Structures are given as structure tokens and as C-alpha cells.
PDB file of C-alpha atoms in Angstrom:
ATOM      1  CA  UNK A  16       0.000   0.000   0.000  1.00 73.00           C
ATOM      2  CA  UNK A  17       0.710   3.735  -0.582  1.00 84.00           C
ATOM      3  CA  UNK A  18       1.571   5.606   2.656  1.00 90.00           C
ATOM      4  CA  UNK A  19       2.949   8.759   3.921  1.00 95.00           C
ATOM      5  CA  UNK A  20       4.060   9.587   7.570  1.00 96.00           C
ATOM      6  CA  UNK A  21       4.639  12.871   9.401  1.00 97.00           C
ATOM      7  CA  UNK A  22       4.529  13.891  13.411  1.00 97.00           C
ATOM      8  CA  UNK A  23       0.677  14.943  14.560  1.00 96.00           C
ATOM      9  CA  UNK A  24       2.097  18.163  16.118  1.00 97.00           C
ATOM     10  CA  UNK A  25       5.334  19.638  16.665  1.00 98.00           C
ATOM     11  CA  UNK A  26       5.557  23.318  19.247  1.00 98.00           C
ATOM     12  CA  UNK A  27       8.708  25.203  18.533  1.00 98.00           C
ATOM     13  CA  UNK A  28       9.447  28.863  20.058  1.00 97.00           C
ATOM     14  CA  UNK A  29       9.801  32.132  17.823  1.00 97.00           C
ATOM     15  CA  UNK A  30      12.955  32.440  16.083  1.00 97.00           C
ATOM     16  CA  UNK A  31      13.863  29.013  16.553  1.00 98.00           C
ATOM     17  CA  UNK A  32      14.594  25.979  13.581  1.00 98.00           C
ATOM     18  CA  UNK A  33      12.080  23.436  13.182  1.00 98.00           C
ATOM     19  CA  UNK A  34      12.416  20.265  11.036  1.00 98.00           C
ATOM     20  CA  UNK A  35       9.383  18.588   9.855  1.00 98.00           C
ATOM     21  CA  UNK A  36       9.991  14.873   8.919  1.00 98.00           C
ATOM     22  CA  UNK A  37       8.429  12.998   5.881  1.00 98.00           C
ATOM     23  CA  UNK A  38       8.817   8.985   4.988  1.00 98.00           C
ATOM     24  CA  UNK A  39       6.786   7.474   2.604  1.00 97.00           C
ATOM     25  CA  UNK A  40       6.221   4.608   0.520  1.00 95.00           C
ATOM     26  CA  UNK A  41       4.169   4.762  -2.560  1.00 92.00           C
ATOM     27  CA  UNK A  42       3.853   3.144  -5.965  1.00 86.00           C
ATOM     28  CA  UNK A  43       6.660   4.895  -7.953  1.00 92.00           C
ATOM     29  CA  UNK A  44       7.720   8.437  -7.369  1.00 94.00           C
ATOM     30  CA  UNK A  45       7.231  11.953  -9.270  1.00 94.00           C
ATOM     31  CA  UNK A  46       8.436  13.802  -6.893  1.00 95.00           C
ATOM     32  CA  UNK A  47       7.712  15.158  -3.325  1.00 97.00           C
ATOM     33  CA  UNK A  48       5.616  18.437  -2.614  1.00 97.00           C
ATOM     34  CA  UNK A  49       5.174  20.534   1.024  1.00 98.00           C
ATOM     35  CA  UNK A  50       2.348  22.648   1.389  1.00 97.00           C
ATOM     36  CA  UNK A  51       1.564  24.933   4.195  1.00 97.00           C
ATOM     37  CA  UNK A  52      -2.329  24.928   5.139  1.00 96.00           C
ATOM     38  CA  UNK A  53      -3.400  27.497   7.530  1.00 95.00           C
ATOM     39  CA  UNK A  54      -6.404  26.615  10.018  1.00 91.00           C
ATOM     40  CA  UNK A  55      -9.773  26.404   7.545  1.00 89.00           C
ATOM     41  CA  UNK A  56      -7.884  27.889   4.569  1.00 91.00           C
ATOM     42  CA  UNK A  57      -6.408  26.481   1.089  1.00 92.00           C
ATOM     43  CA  UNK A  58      -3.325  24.610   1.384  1.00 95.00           C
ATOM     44  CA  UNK A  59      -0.273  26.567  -0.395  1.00 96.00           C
ATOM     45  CA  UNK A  60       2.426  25.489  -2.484  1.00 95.00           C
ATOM     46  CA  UNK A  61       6.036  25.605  -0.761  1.00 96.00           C
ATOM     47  CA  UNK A  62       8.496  23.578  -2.254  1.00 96.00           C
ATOM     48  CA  UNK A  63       9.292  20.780  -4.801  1.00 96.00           C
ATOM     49  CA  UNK A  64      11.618  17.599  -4.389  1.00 96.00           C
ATOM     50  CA  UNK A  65      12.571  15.499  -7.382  1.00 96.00           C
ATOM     51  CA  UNK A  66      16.389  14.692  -6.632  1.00 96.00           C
ATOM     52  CA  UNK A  67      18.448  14.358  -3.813  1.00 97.00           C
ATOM     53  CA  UNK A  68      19.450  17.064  -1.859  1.00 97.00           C
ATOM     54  CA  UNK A  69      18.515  20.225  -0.259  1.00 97.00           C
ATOM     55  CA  UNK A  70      16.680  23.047  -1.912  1.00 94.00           C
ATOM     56  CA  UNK A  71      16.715  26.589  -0.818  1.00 94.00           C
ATOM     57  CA  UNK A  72      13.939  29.094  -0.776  1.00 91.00           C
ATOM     58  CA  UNK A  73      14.007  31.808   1.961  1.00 94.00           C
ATOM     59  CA  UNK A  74      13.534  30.987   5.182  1.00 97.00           C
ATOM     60  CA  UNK A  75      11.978  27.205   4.134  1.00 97.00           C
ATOM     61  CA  UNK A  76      14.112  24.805   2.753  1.00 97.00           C
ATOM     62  CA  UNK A  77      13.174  20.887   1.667  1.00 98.00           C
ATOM     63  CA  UNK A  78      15.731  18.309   2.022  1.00 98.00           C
ATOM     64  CA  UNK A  79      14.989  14.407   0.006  1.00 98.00           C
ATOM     65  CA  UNK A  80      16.590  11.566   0.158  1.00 98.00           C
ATOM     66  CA  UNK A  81      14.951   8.460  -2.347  1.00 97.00           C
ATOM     67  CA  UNK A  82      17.208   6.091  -0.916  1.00 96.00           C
ATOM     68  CA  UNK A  83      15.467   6.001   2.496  1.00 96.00           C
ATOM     69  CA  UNK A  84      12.345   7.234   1.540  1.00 97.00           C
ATOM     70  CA  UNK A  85      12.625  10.559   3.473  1.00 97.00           C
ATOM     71  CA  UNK A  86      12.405  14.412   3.410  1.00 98.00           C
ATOM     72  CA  UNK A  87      12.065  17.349   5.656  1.00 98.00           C
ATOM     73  CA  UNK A  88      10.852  20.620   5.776  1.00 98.00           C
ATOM     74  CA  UNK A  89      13.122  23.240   7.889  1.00 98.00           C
ATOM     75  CA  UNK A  90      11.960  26.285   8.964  1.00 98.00           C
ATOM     76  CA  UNK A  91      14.168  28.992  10.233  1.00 98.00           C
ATOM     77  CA  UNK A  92      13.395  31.974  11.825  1.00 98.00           C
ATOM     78  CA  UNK A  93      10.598  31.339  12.961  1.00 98.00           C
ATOM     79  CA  UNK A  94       7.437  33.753  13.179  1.00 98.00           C
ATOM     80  CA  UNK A  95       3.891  33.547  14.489  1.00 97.00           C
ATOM     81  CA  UNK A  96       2.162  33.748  11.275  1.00 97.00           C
ATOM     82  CA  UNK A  97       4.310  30.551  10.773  1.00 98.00           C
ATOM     83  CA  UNK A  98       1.737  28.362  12.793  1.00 98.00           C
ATOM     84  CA  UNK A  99      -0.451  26.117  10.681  1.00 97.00           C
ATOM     85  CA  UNK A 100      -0.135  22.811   9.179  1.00 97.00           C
ATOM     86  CA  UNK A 101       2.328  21.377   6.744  1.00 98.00           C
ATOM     87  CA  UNK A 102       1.610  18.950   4.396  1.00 97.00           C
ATOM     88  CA  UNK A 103       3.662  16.402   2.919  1.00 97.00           C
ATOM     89  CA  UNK A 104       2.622  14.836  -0.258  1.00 97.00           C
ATOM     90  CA  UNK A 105       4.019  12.349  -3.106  1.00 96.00           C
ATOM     91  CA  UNK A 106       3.335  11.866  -6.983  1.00 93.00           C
ATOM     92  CA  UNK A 107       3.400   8.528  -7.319  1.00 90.00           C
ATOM     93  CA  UNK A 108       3.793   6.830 -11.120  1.00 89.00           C
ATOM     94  CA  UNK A 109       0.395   7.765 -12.161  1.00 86.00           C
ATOM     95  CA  UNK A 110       1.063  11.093 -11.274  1.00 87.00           C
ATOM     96  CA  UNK A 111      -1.402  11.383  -8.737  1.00 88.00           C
ATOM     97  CA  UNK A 112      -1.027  13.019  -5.326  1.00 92.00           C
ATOM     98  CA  UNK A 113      -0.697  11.055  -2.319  1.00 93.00           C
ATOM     99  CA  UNK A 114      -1.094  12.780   1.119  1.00 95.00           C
ATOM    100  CA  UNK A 115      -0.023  12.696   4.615  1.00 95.00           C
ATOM    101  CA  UNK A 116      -1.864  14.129   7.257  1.00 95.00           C
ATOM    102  CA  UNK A 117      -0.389  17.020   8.273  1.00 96.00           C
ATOM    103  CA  UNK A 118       1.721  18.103  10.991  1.00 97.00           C
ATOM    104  CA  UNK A 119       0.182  21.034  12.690  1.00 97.00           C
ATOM    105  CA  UNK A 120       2.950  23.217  14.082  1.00 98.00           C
ATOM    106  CA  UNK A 121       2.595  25.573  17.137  1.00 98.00           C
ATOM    107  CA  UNK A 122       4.858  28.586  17.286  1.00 98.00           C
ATOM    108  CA  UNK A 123       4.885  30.088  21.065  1.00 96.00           C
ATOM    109  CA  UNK A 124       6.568  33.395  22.335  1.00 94.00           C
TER     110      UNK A 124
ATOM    111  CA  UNK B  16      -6.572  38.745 -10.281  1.00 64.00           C
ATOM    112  CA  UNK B  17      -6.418  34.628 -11.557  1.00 70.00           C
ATOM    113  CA  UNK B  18      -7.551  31.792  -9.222  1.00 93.00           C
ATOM    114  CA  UNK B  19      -9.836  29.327  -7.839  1.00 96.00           C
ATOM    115  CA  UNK B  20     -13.325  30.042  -6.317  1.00 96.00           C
ATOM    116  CA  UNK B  21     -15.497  27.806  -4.546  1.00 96.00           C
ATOM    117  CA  UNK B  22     -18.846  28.332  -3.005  1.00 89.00           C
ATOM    118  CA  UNK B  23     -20.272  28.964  -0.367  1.00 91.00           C
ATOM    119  CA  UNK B  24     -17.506  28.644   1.997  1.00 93.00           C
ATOM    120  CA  UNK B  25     -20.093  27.224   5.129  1.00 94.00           C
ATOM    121  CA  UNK B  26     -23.116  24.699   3.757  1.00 94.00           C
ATOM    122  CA  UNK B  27     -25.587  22.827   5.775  1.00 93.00           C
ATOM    123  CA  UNK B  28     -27.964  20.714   4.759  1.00 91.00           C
ATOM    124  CA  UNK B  29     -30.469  18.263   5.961  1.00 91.00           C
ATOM    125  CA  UNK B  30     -29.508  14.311   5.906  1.00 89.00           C
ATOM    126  CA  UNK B  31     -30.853  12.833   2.792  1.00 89.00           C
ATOM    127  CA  UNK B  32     -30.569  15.988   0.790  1.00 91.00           C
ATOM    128  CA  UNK B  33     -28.655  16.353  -2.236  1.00 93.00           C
ATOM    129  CA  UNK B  34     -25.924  19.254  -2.375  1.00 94.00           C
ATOM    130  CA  UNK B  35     -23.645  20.645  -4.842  1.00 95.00           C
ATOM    131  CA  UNK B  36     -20.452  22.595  -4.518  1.00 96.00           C
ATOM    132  CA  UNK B  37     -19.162  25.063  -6.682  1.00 96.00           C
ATOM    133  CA  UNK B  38     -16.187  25.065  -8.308  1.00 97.00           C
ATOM    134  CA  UNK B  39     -14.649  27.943 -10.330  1.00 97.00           C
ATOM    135  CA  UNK B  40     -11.212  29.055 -12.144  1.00 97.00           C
ATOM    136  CA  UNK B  41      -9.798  31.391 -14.540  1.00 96.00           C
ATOM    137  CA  UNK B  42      -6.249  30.366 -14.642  1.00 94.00           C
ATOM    138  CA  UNK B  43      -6.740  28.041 -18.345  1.00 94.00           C
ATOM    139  CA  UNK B  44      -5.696  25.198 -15.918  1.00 94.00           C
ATOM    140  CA  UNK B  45      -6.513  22.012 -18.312  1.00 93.00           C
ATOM    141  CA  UNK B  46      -6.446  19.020 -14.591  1.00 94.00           C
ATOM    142  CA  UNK B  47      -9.257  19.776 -12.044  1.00 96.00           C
ATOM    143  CA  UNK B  48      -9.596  17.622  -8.390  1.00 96.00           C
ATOM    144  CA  UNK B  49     -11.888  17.430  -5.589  1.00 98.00           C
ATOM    145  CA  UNK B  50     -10.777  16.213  -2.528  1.00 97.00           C
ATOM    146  CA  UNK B  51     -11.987  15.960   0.786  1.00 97.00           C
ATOM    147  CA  UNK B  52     -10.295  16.522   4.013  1.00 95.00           C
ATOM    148  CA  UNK B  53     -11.216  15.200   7.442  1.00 93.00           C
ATOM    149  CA  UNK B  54      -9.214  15.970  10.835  1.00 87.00           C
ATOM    150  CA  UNK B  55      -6.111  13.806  11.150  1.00 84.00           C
ATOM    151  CA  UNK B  56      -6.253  12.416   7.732  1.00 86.00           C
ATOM    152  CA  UNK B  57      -4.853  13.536   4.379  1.00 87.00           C
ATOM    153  CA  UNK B  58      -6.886  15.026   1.643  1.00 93.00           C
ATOM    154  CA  UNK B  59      -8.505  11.975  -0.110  1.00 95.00           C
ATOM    155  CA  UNK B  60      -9.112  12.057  -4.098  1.00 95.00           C
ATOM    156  CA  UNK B  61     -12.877  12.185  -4.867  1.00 97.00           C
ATOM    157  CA  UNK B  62     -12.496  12.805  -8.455  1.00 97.00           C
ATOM    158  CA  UNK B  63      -9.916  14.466 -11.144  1.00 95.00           C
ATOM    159  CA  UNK B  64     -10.907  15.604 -14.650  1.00 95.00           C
ATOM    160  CA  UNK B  65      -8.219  16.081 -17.304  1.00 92.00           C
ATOM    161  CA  UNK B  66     -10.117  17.323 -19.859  1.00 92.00           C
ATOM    162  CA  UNK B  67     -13.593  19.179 -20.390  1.00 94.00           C
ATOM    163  CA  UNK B  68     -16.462  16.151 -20.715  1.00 95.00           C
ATOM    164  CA  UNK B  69     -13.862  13.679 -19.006  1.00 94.00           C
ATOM    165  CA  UNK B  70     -13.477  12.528 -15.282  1.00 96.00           C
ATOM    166  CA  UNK B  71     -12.319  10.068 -13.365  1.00 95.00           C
ATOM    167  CA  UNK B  72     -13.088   8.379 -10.174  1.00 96.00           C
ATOM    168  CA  UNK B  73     -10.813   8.465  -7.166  1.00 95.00           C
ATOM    169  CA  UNK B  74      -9.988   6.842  -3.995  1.00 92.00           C
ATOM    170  CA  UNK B  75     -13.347   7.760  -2.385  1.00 96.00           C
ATOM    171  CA  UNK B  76     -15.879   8.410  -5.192  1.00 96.00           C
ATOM    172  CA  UNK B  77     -18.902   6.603  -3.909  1.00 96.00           C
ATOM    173  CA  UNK B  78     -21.730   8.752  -3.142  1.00 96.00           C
ATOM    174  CA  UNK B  79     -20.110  11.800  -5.295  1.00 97.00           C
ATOM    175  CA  UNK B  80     -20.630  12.654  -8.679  1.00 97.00           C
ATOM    176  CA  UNK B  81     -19.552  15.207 -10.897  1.00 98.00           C
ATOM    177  CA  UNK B  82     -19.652  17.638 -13.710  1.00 97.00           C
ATOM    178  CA  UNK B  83     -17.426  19.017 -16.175  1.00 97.00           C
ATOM    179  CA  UNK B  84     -18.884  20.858 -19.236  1.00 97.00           C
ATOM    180  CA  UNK B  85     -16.771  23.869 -19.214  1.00 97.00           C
ATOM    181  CA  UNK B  86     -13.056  24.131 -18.671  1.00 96.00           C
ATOM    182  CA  UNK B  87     -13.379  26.667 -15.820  1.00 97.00           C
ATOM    183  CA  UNK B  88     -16.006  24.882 -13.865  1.00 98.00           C
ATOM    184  CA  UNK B  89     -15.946  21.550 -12.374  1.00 98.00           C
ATOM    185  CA  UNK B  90     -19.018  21.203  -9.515  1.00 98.00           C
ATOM    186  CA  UNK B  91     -19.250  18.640  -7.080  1.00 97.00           C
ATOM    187  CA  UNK B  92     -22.482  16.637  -5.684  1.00 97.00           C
ATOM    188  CA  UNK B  93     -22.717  15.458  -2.760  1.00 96.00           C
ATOM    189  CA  UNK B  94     -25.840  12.812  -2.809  1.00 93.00           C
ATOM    190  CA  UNK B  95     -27.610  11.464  -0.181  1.00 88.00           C
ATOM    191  CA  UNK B  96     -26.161   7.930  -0.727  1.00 88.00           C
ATOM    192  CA  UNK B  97     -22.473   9.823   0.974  1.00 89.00           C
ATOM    193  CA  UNK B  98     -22.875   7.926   4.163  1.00 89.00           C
ATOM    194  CA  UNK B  99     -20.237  10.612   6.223  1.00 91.00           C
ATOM    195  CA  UNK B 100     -20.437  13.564   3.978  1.00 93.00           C
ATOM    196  CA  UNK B 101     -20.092  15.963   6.668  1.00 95.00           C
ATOM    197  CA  UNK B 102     -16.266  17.411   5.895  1.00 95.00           C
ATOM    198  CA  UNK B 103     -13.817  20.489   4.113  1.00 96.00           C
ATOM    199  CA  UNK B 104     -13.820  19.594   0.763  1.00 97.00           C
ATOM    200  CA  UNK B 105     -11.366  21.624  -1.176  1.00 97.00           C
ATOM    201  CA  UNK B 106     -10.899  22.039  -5.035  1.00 98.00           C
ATOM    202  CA  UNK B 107      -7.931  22.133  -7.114  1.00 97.00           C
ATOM    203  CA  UNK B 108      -6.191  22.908 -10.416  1.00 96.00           C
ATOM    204  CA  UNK B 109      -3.252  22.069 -12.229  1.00 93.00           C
ATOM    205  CA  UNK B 110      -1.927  23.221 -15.675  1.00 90.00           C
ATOM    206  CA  UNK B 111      -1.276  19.930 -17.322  1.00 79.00           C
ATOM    207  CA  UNK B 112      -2.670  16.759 -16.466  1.00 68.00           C
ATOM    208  CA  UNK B 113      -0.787  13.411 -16.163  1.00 69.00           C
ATOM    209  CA  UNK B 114       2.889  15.289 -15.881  1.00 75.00           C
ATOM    210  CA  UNK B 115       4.549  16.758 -12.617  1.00 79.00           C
ATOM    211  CA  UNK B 116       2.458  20.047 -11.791  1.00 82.00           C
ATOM    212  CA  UNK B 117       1.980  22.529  -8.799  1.00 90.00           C
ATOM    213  CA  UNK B 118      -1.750  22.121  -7.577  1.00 93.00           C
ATOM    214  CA  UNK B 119      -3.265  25.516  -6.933  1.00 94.00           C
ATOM    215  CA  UNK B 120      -6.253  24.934  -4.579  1.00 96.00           C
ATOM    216  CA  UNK B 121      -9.371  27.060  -3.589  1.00 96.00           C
ATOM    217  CA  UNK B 122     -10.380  28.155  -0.127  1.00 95.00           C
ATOM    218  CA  UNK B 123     -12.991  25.387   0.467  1.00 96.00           C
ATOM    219  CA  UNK B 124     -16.015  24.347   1.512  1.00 96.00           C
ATOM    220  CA  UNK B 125     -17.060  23.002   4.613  1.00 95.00           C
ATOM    221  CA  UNK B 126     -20.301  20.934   4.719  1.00 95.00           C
ATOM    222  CA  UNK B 127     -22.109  19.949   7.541  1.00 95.00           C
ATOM    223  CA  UNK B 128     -24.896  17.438   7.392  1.00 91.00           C
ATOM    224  CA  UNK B 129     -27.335  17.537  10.113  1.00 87.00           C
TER     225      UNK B 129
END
């Protein structure tokens, strides 16, 4: 079977790093996407993972490895308006998105 | 400004009732989705449609149906055979269908059956 796993909930502290970790295992692979969702709104497009290796963008960067079946999300920096839920998901051979639940991350002062 | 709408943002309805969500978007995207979300779960595929007068099922299609006779639009029913329809459903659009594309999603709809 397909599957995708990520922590519930993670609480880091303003201005801090936090890594959000992503296995999965899923019939081929396209490619691995992070959205952010905030609470009762559209999910948003962060980063794409195809190869290996750690890609850039700000204060987010996404990290893959196909080998182990793994990626993470870093944050630095962080800010309030950073709470909200980050979604991992994989585009498996037919193209199609497969999702994991979320990990819903709580930013305190 | 180009994106995707979807209407109304709070339903309720009645159990047994019939109810269709709106889907709209002017960004020429060819690949539509609905999916549905429920707490502690991923989004699930309900349908996809490549191409206008095409769709396909996906992992949860039973009790759903769908529509789509213009490129822009791509509405959603949610019959009364859905035994838990009560959840955010949220629409989508890519550019292409069946390569690697960004999905662009709208702000949702969250139905609650009573």
C-alpha cells in the first residue's frame, strides 16, 4: 500500500529551527511536494523535491533523500504567522497526489 | 486577479438531501480535483478531470458525482447515498494533467450534514 508519515504536532518557540519529517512509501515516485495549510484555509504550495538534496527558498528549505524514503521541511526563523499545518505529499507513477496528514505546528513566544 | 473560487464557503444541509459545490477558475488550468479533508487524515481524491467532458473516479468516489462541461467549472455533488459527507472539501487545479504540476487549490467548503 501507498503511505505517507509525518509527526501529529510539533511546538517550537519564535525564532527558533524546526524540522518537519516525511517517509513514505508509494507506488513509484514523481516527486515530493510541502504545502503549508493554515487553520480552515487552502493549502499553499512551498516547495518541490525530485532529486536528492537540499533546496533553498528563503527561510523554508526541503531536504529528500529516495534512498530512504525521506524528506524534511526546515523552517528557520521562525514567526507567528508561521503556525499552521504542513503537508507532505508524493506523486506517485500515475502522477497522482498522495497525502499525509499534516503536521500542525505551534509557534509560542 | 487569476484563481480558484469555490462556493459557499459554510453549507448545511439536511440528511438525505442532495448538495452541490461550486467550483470555479480562470487560470486556463486544463487538470481539475476534488478532494476531501477530514481531521487527522490527508486530503482523499474524490475525483480528477483532465479534460472538459472527461473525469475520473478516485480513492473515495462513492456517493459523489460530478460535472465538467466547461473548462473553468468543475461542480461537485454530494448525494444522499455519501454515508459521512459531513467534511472540508477543497478544489484544485493544475496546468497539465498526467505530468509533474503545482496544484493551486481554492479556499474550500465546509459541509455539515445535520
Amino acid at each position: 500500500g501507498q503511505n505517507i508519515d509525518q509527526p501529529t504536532e510539533m511546538t517550537a518557540t519564535e525564532g527558533a529551527i524546526v524540522q518537519i519529517n516525511c517517509t513514505y512509501q508509494t507506488s513509484g515516485f514523481n516527486g515530493l511536494f510541502w504545502y503549508q495549510q493554515h487553520a480552515g484555509e487552502a493549502p499553499t504550495f512551498l516547495s518541490y523535491n525530485v532529486l536528492d538534496g537540499l533546496e533553498e527558498k528563503g527561510r523554508f528549505s526541503s531536504f529528500l533523500s529516495r534512498s530512504k524514503g525521506y524528506s524534511y521541511l526546515l523552517l528557520k526563523e521562525l514567526q507567528m504567522k508561521d503556525s499552521a499545518s504542513y503537508l507532505c505529499a508524493v506523486m506517485d507513477s500515475n502522477y497522482q497526489l498522495i497525502w499525509g496528514a499534516g503536521t500542525k505546528l505551534i509557534i509560542k513566544p | 486577479d487569476g484563481g480558484i473560487t469555490q462556493s459557499p464557503k459554510y453549507l448545511f444541509r439536511k440528511e438525505g438531501q442532495n448538495v452541490t459545490l461550486s467550483c470555479e477558475q480562470n487560470l486556463n488550468h486544463d487538470a481539475m480535483y476534488w478532494y476531501r479533508q477530514d481531521p487527522g487524515q490527508g486530503l482523499r481524491l474524490i475525483y480528477y478531470s483532465q479534460i472538459v467532458n472527461d473525469f475520473q473516479k478516485g480513492d473515495i468516489a462513492e456517493g459523489y458525482s460530478v460535472s465538467r462541461e466547461k473548462k473553468e467549472s468543475f461542480p461537485l455533488t454530494v448525494t444522499s447515498a455519501q454515508k459521512n459527507p459531513t467534511a472540508f472539501y477543497l478544489c484544485a487545479s493544475s496546468p497539465i494533467s498526467g505530468g509533474v504540476n503545482e496544484q493551486f487549490f481554492g479556499p474550500g467548503t465546509r459541509l455539515t450534514v445535520l
